[in-house]
mmCIF file of C-alpha atoms in Angstrom:
data_model
loop_
_atom_site.group_PDB
_atom_site.id
_atom_site.type_symbol
_atom_site.label_atom_id
_atom_site.label_comp_id
_atom_site.label_asym_id
_atom_site.label_seq_id
_atom_site.Cartn_x
_atom_site.Cartn_y
_atom_site.Cartn_z
ATOM 1 C CA UNK A 17 0.000 0.000 0.000
ATOM 2 C CA UNK A 18 1.251 3.484 -0.890
ATOM 3 C CA UNK A 19 0.930 6.129 1.831
ATOM 4 C CA UNK A 20 0.249 9.532 0.320
ATOM 5 C CA UNK A 21 1.335 11.676 3.278
ATOM 6 C CA UNK A 22 2.554 11.096 6.814
ATOM 7 C CA UNK A 23 -0.824 12.322 8.043
ATOM 8 C CA UNK A 24 -2.531 9.389 6.324
ATOM 9 C CA UNK A 25 -0.696 6.835 8.479
ATOM 10 C CA UNK A 26 -2.905 7.005 11.615
ATOM 11 C CA UNK A 27 -6.055 6.699 9.510
ATOM 12 C CA UNK A 28 -4.651 3.704 7.667
ATOM 13 C CA UNK A 29 -3.573 2.026 10.892
ATOM 14 C CA UNK A 30 -7.067 2.404 12.287
ATOM 15 C CA UNK A 31 -8.582 0.959 9.116
ATOM 16 C CA UNK A 32 -6.296 -2.070 9.266
ATOM 17 C CA UNK A 33 -6.947 -2.513 13.000
ATOM 18 C CA UNK A 34 -10.686 -2.659 12.329
ATOM 19 C CA UNK A 35 -10.155 -5.300 9.647
ATOM 20 C CA UNK A 36 -7.834 -7.282 11.923
ATOM 21 C CA UNK A 37 -10.513 -7.477 14.607
ATOM 22 C CA UNK A 38 -12.861 -9.107 12.102
ATOM 23 C CA UNK A 39 -10.253 -11.607 10.873
ATOM 24 C CA UNK A 40 -10.739 -15.249 11.845
ATOM 25 C CA UNK A 41 -8.027 -17.432 10.231
ATOM 26 C CA UNK A 42 -9.381 -20.679 11.661
ATOM 27 C CA UNK A 43 -12.807 -19.935 10.265
ATOM 28 C CA UNK A 44 -11.314 -19.126 6.841
ATOM 29 C CA UNK A 45 -9.310 -22.365 6.734
ATOM 30 C CA UNK A 46 -12.366 -24.390 7.749
ATOM 31 C CA UNK A 47 -14.465 -22.639 5.090
ATOM 32 C CA UNK A 48 -11.823 -23.331 2.461
ATOM 33 C CA UNK A 49 -11.518 -26.991 3.386
ATOM 34 C CA UNK A 50 -15.296 -27.376 3.260
ATOM 35 C CA UNK A 51 -15.336 -26.466 -0.430
ATOM 36 C CA UNK A 52 -12.095 -28.234 -1.347
ATOM 37 C CA UNK A 53 -9.743 -25.219 -1.353
ATOM 38 C CA UNK A 54 -6.280 -25.212 0.202
ATOM 39 C CA UNK A 55 -3.996 -22.467 1.485
ATOM 40 C CA UNK A 56 -0.315 -22.328 0.549
ATOM 41 C CA UNK A 57 2.352 -19.935 1.835
ATOM 42 C CA UNK A 58 5.965 -19.144 0.884
ATOM 43 C CA UNK A 59 8.164 -22.130 1.594
ATOM 44 C CA UNK A 60 5.505 -24.706 0.753
ATOM 45 C CA UNK A 61 6.393 -27.215 -1.964
ATOM 46 C CA UNK A 62 3.633 -25.893 -4.220
ATOM 47 C CA UNK A 63 4.615 -22.220 -3.827
ATOM 48 C CA UNK A 64 5.862 -20.706 -7.161
ATOM 49 C CA UNK A 65 9.221 -19.099 -6.443
ATOM 50 C CA UNK A 66 8.779 -16.547 -9.258
ATOM 51 C CA UNK A 67 6.358 -14.718 -6.963
ATOM 52 C CA UNK A 68 9.434 -13.643 -4.992
ATOM 53 C CA UNK A 69 10.139 -11.205 -7.861
ATOM 54 C CA UNK A 70 7.275 -9.088 -6.485
ATOM 55 C CA UNK A 71 9.420 -8.139 -3.489
ATOM 56 C CA UNK A 72 7.348 -6.482 -0.795
ATOM 57 C CA UNK A 73 4.247 -6.917 -2.958
ATOM 58 C CA UNK A 74 4.535 -10.717 -2.771
ATOM 59 C CA UNK A 75 1.344 -12.244 -1.356
ATOM 60 C CA UNK A 76 1.482 -13.734 2.135
ATOM 61 C CA UNK A 77 -0.486 -16.741 0.974
ATOM 62 C CA UNK A 78 -2.678 -18.045 -1.823
ATOM 63 C CA UNK A 79 -5.898 -20.011 -1.824
ATOM 64 C CA UNK A 80 -6.016 -22.744 -4.450
ATOM 65 C CA UNK A 81 -8.981 -24.740 -5.658
ATOM 66 C CA UNK A 82 -8.338 -27.411 -8.268
ATOM 67 C CA UNK A 83 -6.437 -30.576 -9.060
ATOM 68 C CA UNK A 84 -3.324 -29.070 -10.681
ATOM 69 C CA UNK A 85 -0.059 -28.261 -8.911
ATOM 70 C CA UNK A 86 0.509 -24.496 -8.994
ATOM 71 C CA UNK A 87 4.302 -24.519 -8.943
ATOM 72 C CA UNK A 88 4.611 -27.189 -11.617
ATOM 73 C CA UNK A 89 1.929 -25.600 -13.803
ATOM 74 C CA UNK A 90 3.738 -22.253 -13.761
ATOM 75 C CA UNK A 91 7.075 -23.620 -14.986
ATOM 76 C CA UNK A 92 5.862 -23.139 -18.588
ATOM 77 C CA UNK A 93 3.099 -20.587 -18.396
ATOM 78 C CA UNK A 94 1.974 -17.517 -20.294
ATOM 79 C CA UNK A 95 -0.646 -14.918 -19.394
ATOM 80 C CA UNK A 96 -3.246 -14.218 -22.078
ATOM 81 C CA UNK A 97 -5.288 -11.145 -21.176
ATOM 82 C CA UNK A 98 -7.516 -8.576 -22.809
ATOM 83 C CA UNK A 99 -10.706 -6.602 -22.782
ATOM 84 C CA UNK A 100 -14.017 -7.770 -21.333
ATOM 85 C CA UNK A 101 -15.808 -6.027 -24.197
ATOM 86 C CA UNK A 102 -14.042 -8.178 -26.766
ATOM 87 C CA UNK A 103 -14.867 -8.337 -30.451
ATOM 88 C CA UNK A 104 -15.485 -11.573 -32.336
ATOM 89 C CA UNK A 105 -11.955 -11.225 -33.720
ATOM 90 C CA UNK A 106 -10.439 -10.950 -30.251
ATOM 91 C CA UNK A 107 -12.424 -13.901 -28.885
ATOM 92 C CA UNK A 108 -11.336 -16.049 -31.839
ATOM 93 C CA UNK A 109 -7.657 -15.143 -31.407
ATOM 94 C CA UNK A 110 -7.711 -15.702 -27.641
ATOM 95 C CA UNK A 111 -9.367 -19.110 -27.963
ATOM 96 C CA UNK A 112 -6.927 -20.115 -30.713
ATOM 97 C CA UNK A 113 -3.974 -19.006 -28.595
ATOM 98 C CA UNK A 114 -5.307 -20.856 -25.547
ATOM 99 C CA UNK A 115 -5.834 -24.127 -27.419
ATOM 100 C CA UNK A 116 -2.567 -24.023 -29.361
ATOM 101 C CA UNK A 117 -0.466 -23.023 -26.350
ATOM 102 C CA UNK A 118 -2.109 -25.776 -24.326
ATOM 103 C CA UNK A 119 -1.393 -28.341 -27.036
ATOM 104 C CA UNK A 120 2.249 -27.236 -26.925
ATOM 105 C CA UNK A 121 2.400 -27.921 -23.182
ATOM 106 C CA UNK A 122 2.031 -24.339 -21.937
ATOM 107 C CA UNK A 123 -0.259 -23.325 -19.083
ATOM 108 C CA UNK A 124 -2.536 -20.364 -19.858
ATOM 109 C CA UNK A 125 -2.950 -17.877 -17.000
ATOM 110 C CA UNK A 126 -5.700 -15.257 -17.034
ATOM 111 C CA UNK A 127 -8.307 -13.533 -14.897
ATOM 112 C CA UNK A 128 -11.479 -15.472 -15.649
ATOM 113 C CA UNK A 129 -13.396 -12.398 -16.828
ATOM 114 C CA UNK A 130 -15.792 -12.160 -19.736
ATOM 115 C CA UNK A 131 -14.287 -11.560 -23.174
ATOM 116 C CA UNK A 132 -10.632 -12.357 -23.837
ATOM 117 C CA UNK A 133 -9.941 -14.025 -20.482
ATOM 118 C CA UNK A 134 -12.803 -16.482 -20.775
ATOM 119 C CA UNK A 135 -12.002 -17.296 -24.397
ATOM 120 C CA UNK A 136 -8.355 -18.035 -23.525
ATOM 121 C CA UNK A 137 -9.382 -20.335 -20.665
ATOM 122 C CA UNK A 138 -11.896 -22.187 -22.827
ATOM 123 C CA UNK A 139 -9.329 -22.681 -25.540
ATOM 124 C CA UNK A 140 -6.851 -24.044 -22.994
ATOM 125 C CA UNK A 141 -9.468 -26.433 -21.600
ATOM 126 C CA UNK A 142 -9.679 -28.029 -25.041
ATOM 127 C CA UNK A 143 -6.066 -29.163 -24.585
ATOM 128 C CA UNK A 144 -4.416 -31.515 -22.113
ATOM 129 C CA UNK A 145 -2.592 -28.705 -20.277
ATOM 130 C CA UNK A 146 -3.998 -26.982 -17.180
ATOM 131 C CA UNK A 147 -5.231 -23.407 -17.099
ATOM 132 C CA UNK A 148 -5.048 -21.019 -14.137
ATOM 133 C CA UNK A 149 -7.713 -18.466 -13.216
ATOM 134 C CA UNK A 150 -6.506 -15.710 -10.878
ATOM 135 C CA UNK A 151 -9.531 -14.272 -9.092
ATOM 136 C CA UNK A 152 -10.231 -10.982 -7.315
ATOM 137 C CA UNK A 153 -12.564 -12.770 -4.890
ATOM 138 C CA UNK A 154 -12.691 -16.001 -2.920
ATOM 139 C CA UNK A 155 -12.250 -19.206 -4.897
ATOM 140 C CA UNK A 156 -15.764 -20.220 -3.812
ATOM 141 C CA UNK A 157 -17.320 -17.085 -5.319
ATOM 142 C CA UNK A 158 -18.385 -17.339 -8.954
ATOM 143 C CA UNK A 159 -17.609 -13.924 -10.408
ATOM 144 C CA UNK A 160 -18.703 -13.307 -13.022
ATOM 145 C CA UNK A 161 -21.702 -15.519 -12.305
ATOM 146 C CA UNK A 162 -22.000 -16.431 -15.979
ATOM 147 C CA UNK A 163 -18.686 -18.286 -15.725
ATOM 148 C CA UNK A 164 -19.933 -20.784 -13.134
ATOM 149 C CA UNK A 165 -19.553 -23.689 -15.566
ATOM 150 C CA UNK A 166 -16.158 -22.437 -16.740
ATOM 151 C CA UNK A 167 -14.821 -22.275 -13.175
ATOM 152 C CA UNK A 168 -16.156 -25.761 -12.471
ATOM 153 C CA UNK A 169 -14.272 -27.061 -15.522
ATOM 154 C CA UNK A 170 -11.094 -25.254 -14.428
ATOM 155 C CA UNK A 171 -11.242 -26.910 -11.003
ATOM 156 C CA UNK A 172 -11.145 -30.268 -12.818
ATOM 157 C CA UNK A 173 -8.300 -29.319 -15.167
ATOM 158 C CA UNK A 174 -6.399 -26.454 -13.629
ATOM 159 C CA UNK A 175 -6.640 -24.099 -10.682
ATOM 160 C CA UNK A 176 -8.585 -21.209 -9.278
ATOM 161 C CA UNK A 177 -6.135 -18.946 -7.416
ATOM 162 C CA UNK A 178 -6.809 -16.031 -5.083
ATOM 163 C CA UNK A 179 -5.287 -13.993 -2.282
ATOM 164 C CA UNK A 180 -8.770 -13.549 -0.875
ATOM 165 C CA UNK A 181 -10.204 -15.853 1.753
ATOM 166 C CA UNK A 182 -13.334 -17.881 0.976
ATOM 167 C CA UNK A 183 -16.494 -15.799 0.778
ATOM 168 C CA UNK A 184 -14.743 -12.510 -0.053
ATOM 169 C CA UNK A 185 -16.534 -10.536 -2.764
ATOM 170 C CA UNK A 186 -14.687 -8.699 -5.568
ATOM 171 C CA UNK A 187 -14.054 -4.953 -5.595
ATOM 172 C CA UNK A 188 -12.531 -2.675 -8.221
ATOM 173 C CA UNK A 189 -9.288 -2.311 -6.275
ATOM 174 C CA UNK A 190 -8.961 -6.079 -5.877
ATOM 175 C CA UNK A 191 -9.032 -6.522 -9.651
ATOM 176 C CA UNK A 192 -6.106 -4.141 -10.059
ATOM 177 C CA UNK A 193 -4.181 -5.773 -7.203
ATOM 178 C CA UNK A 194 -4.651 -9.302 -8.572
ATOM 179 C CA UNK A 195 -3.227 -8.263 -11.960
ATOM 180 C CA UNK A 196 0.276 -8.331 -10.496
ATOM 181 C CA UNK A 197 -0.242 -12.041 -9.707
ATOM 182 C CA UNK A 198 -1.248 -12.825 -13.281
ATOM 183 C CA UNK A 199 1.970 -11.202 -14.504
ATOM 184 C CA UNK A 200 4.173 -12.761 -11.809
ATOM 185 C CA UNK A 201 2.877 -16.325 -12.160
ATOM 186 C CA UNK A 202 3.655 -16.421 -15.891
ATOM 187 C CA UNK A 203 6.861 -16.182 -17.904
ATOM 188 C CA UNK A 204 5.351 -13.491 -20.115
ATOM 189 C CA UNK A 205 2.116 -11.670 -20.877
ATOM 190 C CA UNK A 206 0.243 -11.364 -24.163
ATOM 191 C CA UNK A 207 -2.443 -8.709 -24.628
ATOM 192 C CA UNK A 208 -4.876 -9.914 -27.275
ATOM 193 C CA UNK A 209 -7.249 -6.960 -27.343
ATOM 194 C CA UNK A 210 -7.328 -3.848 -25.154
ATOM 195 C CA UNK A 211 -8.695 -0.333 -25.388
ATOM 196 C CA UNK A 212 -6.619 2.660 -24.294
ATOM 197 C CA UNK A 213 -8.144 2.314 -20.807
ATOM 198 C CA UNK A 214 -8.033 -1.360 -19.951
ATOM 199 C CA UNK A 215 -7.119 -3.547 -17.010
ATOM 200 C CA UNK A 216 -5.115 -5.682 -19.422
ATOM 201 C CA UNK A 217 -2.695 -2.777 -19.878
ATOM 202 C CA UNK A 218 -2.298 -2.713 -16.105
ATOM 203 C CA UNK A 219 -1.263 -6.392 -16.226
ATOM 204 C CA UNK A 220 1.178 -5.619 -19.034
ATOM 205 C CA UNK A 221 2.642 -2.838 -16.880
ATOM 206 C CA UNK A 222 3.230 -5.289 -14.042
ATOM 207 C CA UNK A 223 4.953 -7.680 -16.463
ATOM 208 C CA UNK A 224 7.199 -4.831 -17.612
ATOM 209 C CA UNK A 225 8.149 -3.957 -14.046
ATOM 210 C CA UNK A 226 9.033 -7.623 -13.465
ATOM 211 C CA UNK A 227 11.153 -7.595 -16.641
ATOM 212 C CA UNK A 228 8.966 -10.278 -18.189
ATOM 213 C CA UNK A 229 8.344 -10.165 -21.959
ATOM 214 C CA UNK A 230 5.136 -8.565 -23.192
ATOM 215 C CA UNK A 231 3.447 -9.338 -26.496
ATOM 216 C CA UNK A 232 0.489 -7.640 -28.166
ATOM 217 C CA UNK A 233 -1.794 -8.798 -30.967
ATOM 218 C CA UNK A 234 -2.460 -6.207 -33.673
ATOM 219 C CA UNK A 235 -6.001 -5.510 -34.786
ATOM 220 C CA UNK A 236 -7.706 -3.253 -37.335
ATOM 221 C CA UNK A 237 -6.324 0.273 -37.058
ATOM 222 C CA UNK A 238 -9.911 1.537 -36.926
ATOM 223 C CA UNK A 239 -10.799 -0.633 -33.917
ATOM 224 C CA UNK A 240 -10.865 1.118 -30.546
ATOM 225 C CA UNK A 241 -10.746 -2.366 -28.979
ATOM 226 C CA UNK A 242 -7.168 -2.775 -30.246
ATOM 227 C CA UNK A 243 -5.925 0.776 -29.636
ATOM 228 C CA UNK A 244 -4.169 -0.225 -26.432
ATOM 229 C CA UNK A 245 -2.338 -3.065 -28.180
ATOM 230 C CA UNK A 246 -1.216 -0.721 -30.932
ATOM 231 C CA UNK A 247 0.099 1.795 -28.432
ATOM 232 C CA UNK A 248 2.122 -0.905 -26.638
ATOM 233 C CA UNK A 249 3.682 -1.941 -29.945
ATOM 234 C CA UNK A 250 4.282 1.616 -31.163
ATOM 235 C CA UNK A 251 5.977 2.622 -27.904
ATOM 236 C CA UNK A 252 8.223 -0.422 -28.039
ATOM 237 C CA UNK A 253 6.757 -1.848 -24.833
ATOM 238 C CA UNK A 254 5.450 -4.999 -26.502
ATOM 239 C CA UNK A 255 6.438 -7.326 -29.322
ATOM 240 C CA UNK A 256 3.917 -7.870 -32.093
ATOM 241 C CA UNK A 257 2.693 -11.501 -32.004
ATOM 242 C CA UNK A 258 0.284 -13.052 -34.489
ATOM 243 C CA UNK A 259 0.187 -16.738 -33.538
ATOM 244 C CA UNK A 260 0.971 -19.105 -30.688
ATOM 245 C CA UNK A 261 4.369 -20.054 -32.131
ATOM 246 C CA UNK A 262 5.460 -16.422 -31.872
ATOM 247 C CA UNK A 263 4.169 -16.287 -28.299
ATOM 248 C CA UNK A 264 6.248 -19.336 -27.370
ATOM 249 C CA UNK A 265 9.303 -17.784 -29.016
ATOM 250 C CA UNK A 266 8.711 -14.611 -26.981
ATOM 251 C CA UNK A 267 8.403 -16.269 -23.569
ATOM 252 C CA UNK A 268 10.331 -19.506 -24.131
ATOM 253 C CA UNK A 269 13.979 -20.478 -23.922
ATOM 254 C CA UNK A 270 16.208 -18.402 -26.199
ATOM 255 C CA UNK A 271 17.351 -20.519 -29.122
ATOM 256 C CA UNK A 272 15.113 -23.498 -28.277
ATOM 257 C CA UNK A 273 11.594 -22.171 -28.844
ATOM 258 C CA UNK A 274 12.014 -20.339 -32.138
ATOM 259 C CA UNK A 275 8.888 -19.837 -34.214
ATOM 260 C CA UNK A 276 9.044 -21.273 -37.742
ATOM 261 C CA UNK A 277 9.545 -18.593 -40.357
ATOM 262 C CA UNK A 278 6.260 -17.756 -42.068
ATOM 263 C CA UNK A 279 6.173 -17.367 -45.830
ATOM 264 C CA UNK A 280 3.639 -17.259 -48.612
ATOM 265 C CA UNK A 281 2.723 -20.230 -50.778
ATOM 266 C CA UNK A 282 5.471 -21.667 -52.986
ATOM 267 C CA UNK A 283 4.704 -20.944 -56.665
ATOM 268 C CA UNK A 284 6.104 -22.911 -59.626
ATOM 269 C CA UNK A 285 8.077 -19.807 -60.598
ATOM 270 C CA UNK A 286 9.892 -19.979 -57.225
ATOM 271 C CA UNK A 287 11.415 -23.305 -58.242
ATOM 272 C CA UNK A 288 13.205 -21.847 -61.260
ATOM 273 C CA UNK A 289 16.947 -21.307 -61.071
ATOM 274 C CA UNK A 290 18.252 -17.765 -60.717
ATOM 275 C CA UNK A 291 19.394 -17.527 -64.403
ATOM 276 C CA UNK A 292 15.997 -18.812 -65.584
ATOM 277 C CA UNK A 293 14.137 -16.246 -63.467
ATOM 278 C CA UNK A 294 16.309 -13.440 -64.840
ATOM 279 C CA UNK A 295 15.735 -14.566 -68.425
ATOM 280 C CA UNK A 296 11.988 -14.968 -67.853
ATOM 281 C CA UNK A 297 11.794 -11.450 -66.412
ATOM 282 C CA UNK A 298 13.543 -10.138 -69.550
ATOM 283 C CA UNK A 299 11.154 -11.813 -72.018
ATOM 284 C CA UNK A 300 8.476 -9.353 -73.197
ATOM 285 C CA UNK A 301 4.807 -10.141 -72.720
ATOM 286 C CA UNK A 302 3.485 -8.635 -75.965
ATOM 287 C CA UNK A 303 5.629 -8.509 -79.062
ATOM 288 C CA UNK A 304 8.526 -10.925 -79.192
ATOM 289 C CA UNK A 305 12.232 -10.224 -78.754
ATOM 290 C CA UNK A 306 15.309 -11.975 -80.078
ATOM 291 C CA UNK A 307 17.768 -13.899 -77.855
ATOM 292 C CA UNK A 308 20.401 -11.149 -78.119
ATOM 293 C CA UNK A 309 17.958 -8.507 -76.896
ATOM 294 C CA UNK A 310 16.842 -10.746 -74.046
ATOM 295 C CA UNK A 311 20.472 -11.443 -73.085
ATOM 296 C CA UNK A 312 21.178 -7.715 -72.732
ATOM 297 C CA UNK A 313 18.027 -7.142 -70.670
ATOM 298 C CA UNK A 314 18.753 -10.151 -68.437
ATOM 299 C CA UNK A 315 22.434 -9.368 -68.000
ATOM 300 C CA UNK A 316 23.604 -12.858 -69.060
ATOM 301 C CA UNK A 317 25.478 -14.233 -72.051
ATOM 302 C CA UNK A 318 23.829 -15.552 -75.218
ATOM 303 C CA UNK A 319 24.463 -19.301 -74.587
ATOM 304 C CA UNK A 320 22.772 -18.963 -71.180
ATOM 305 C CA UNK A 321 19.760 -17.271 -72.781
ATOM 306 C CA UNK A 322 19.412 -19.978 -75.434
ATOM 307 C CA UNK A 323 19.624 -22.719 -72.788
ATOM 308 C CA UNK A 324 17.127 -21.011 -70.508
ATOM 309 C CA UNK A 325 14.642 -20.235 -73.286
ATOM 310 C CA UNK A 326 14.522 -23.919 -74.188
ATOM 311 C CA UNK A 327 13.777 -24.895 -70.597
ATOM 312 C CA UNK A 328 11.212 -22.124 -70.158
ATOM 313 C CA UNK A 329 9.463 -23.119 -73.361
ATOM 314 C CA UNK A 330 9.313 -26.763 -72.253
ATOM 315 C CA UNK A 331 7.817 -25.651 -68.932
ATOM 316 C CA UNK A 332 5.196 -23.563 -70.730
ATOM 317 C CA UNK A 333 6.383 -20.117 -69.642
ATOM 318 C CA UNK A 334 7.417 -18.713 -73.044
ATOM 319 C CA UNK A 335 6.721 -19.376 -76.735
ATOM 320 C CA UNK A 336 8.190 -18.500 -80.094
ATOM 321 C CA UNK A 337 6.653 -15.533 -81.855
ATOM 322 C CA UNK A 338 7.151 -14.257 -85.370
ATOM 323 C CA UNK A 339 9.429 -11.540 -83.956
ATOM 324 C CA UNK A 340 11.264 -13.754 -81.447
ATOM 325 C CA UNK A 341 10.299 -14.950 -77.960
ATOM 326 C CA UNK A 342 7.474 -13.758 -75.707
ATOM 327 C CA UNK A 343 5.737 -14.815 -72.507
ATOM 328 C CA UNK A 344 2.783 -17.088 -73.200
ATOM 329 C CA UNK A 345 -0.438 -15.071 -72.913
ATOM 330 C CA UNK A 346 -2.068 -17.621 -70.632
ATOM 331 C CA UNK A 347 0.831 -17.460 -68.103
ATOM 332 C CA UNK A 348 1.049 -13.669 -67.780
ATOM 333 C CA UNK A 349 3.528 -12.355 -65.219
#
């Protein structure tokens, strides 16, 4: 907590004293056990050591509800976050990322909200890898209520995680505070879709402060839903990512998790040798030209032109014309 002025300290102490009087740890543990949740603290086998990077902001404990092991699940994990008011494009990308990352053995971490978060979790659930939902309320509280079935599925194949004791309801400040956990539990954060004012940008900021890589998915330049992603990329705060392979390259082991180079379809023309391509480029498309003229235009000698023209004619690229050689009309350029 940040203290604005020295005069705020007595007021804050009184506020915390009032909350302390209402605290009942034994009751919280009993309530958690009654619903199947467990409490872990630093030093426990299941505690993820990367949370130590938060320094004084490290949580004192975490409530977990689910079958997965938190520490093991976070060894290869990536946060996929974004706007609640997601577009169909954003939902599609998030679900595709979640499923593909899960198939590649990566755990997807997000906040369980509507929109991008939910789509990423659902995509991950389609794989064999666990997914982690970091909540701003107790693990027994379904918020948003519409994700009741999603949270039930996550408990069976992943984890619900929260700093809050069972029964605690979400508040606006708790959402912002939990974002640091999403960033700290994962090896990097990817923002799929975010407006200029978005909680996802807050998560990206936490990842930056932890020196974890940040990726952003580009969208239409006319879409306000992607304006935050575009600003992250433009300011050099995030790497542009367009598929799960690029996400893995961003957050994975340097040199081991390289994304395959993307290229367009291979055309028959691409299979021609360099001299043949140069000669073909020098052959006119309309009226014909003689071999000597083509040789000058291609920058090769006459024997090379004659050899290449024969091969190009056999392959159907060029034909003889009354004034020399020309590209076949049905092949164009």
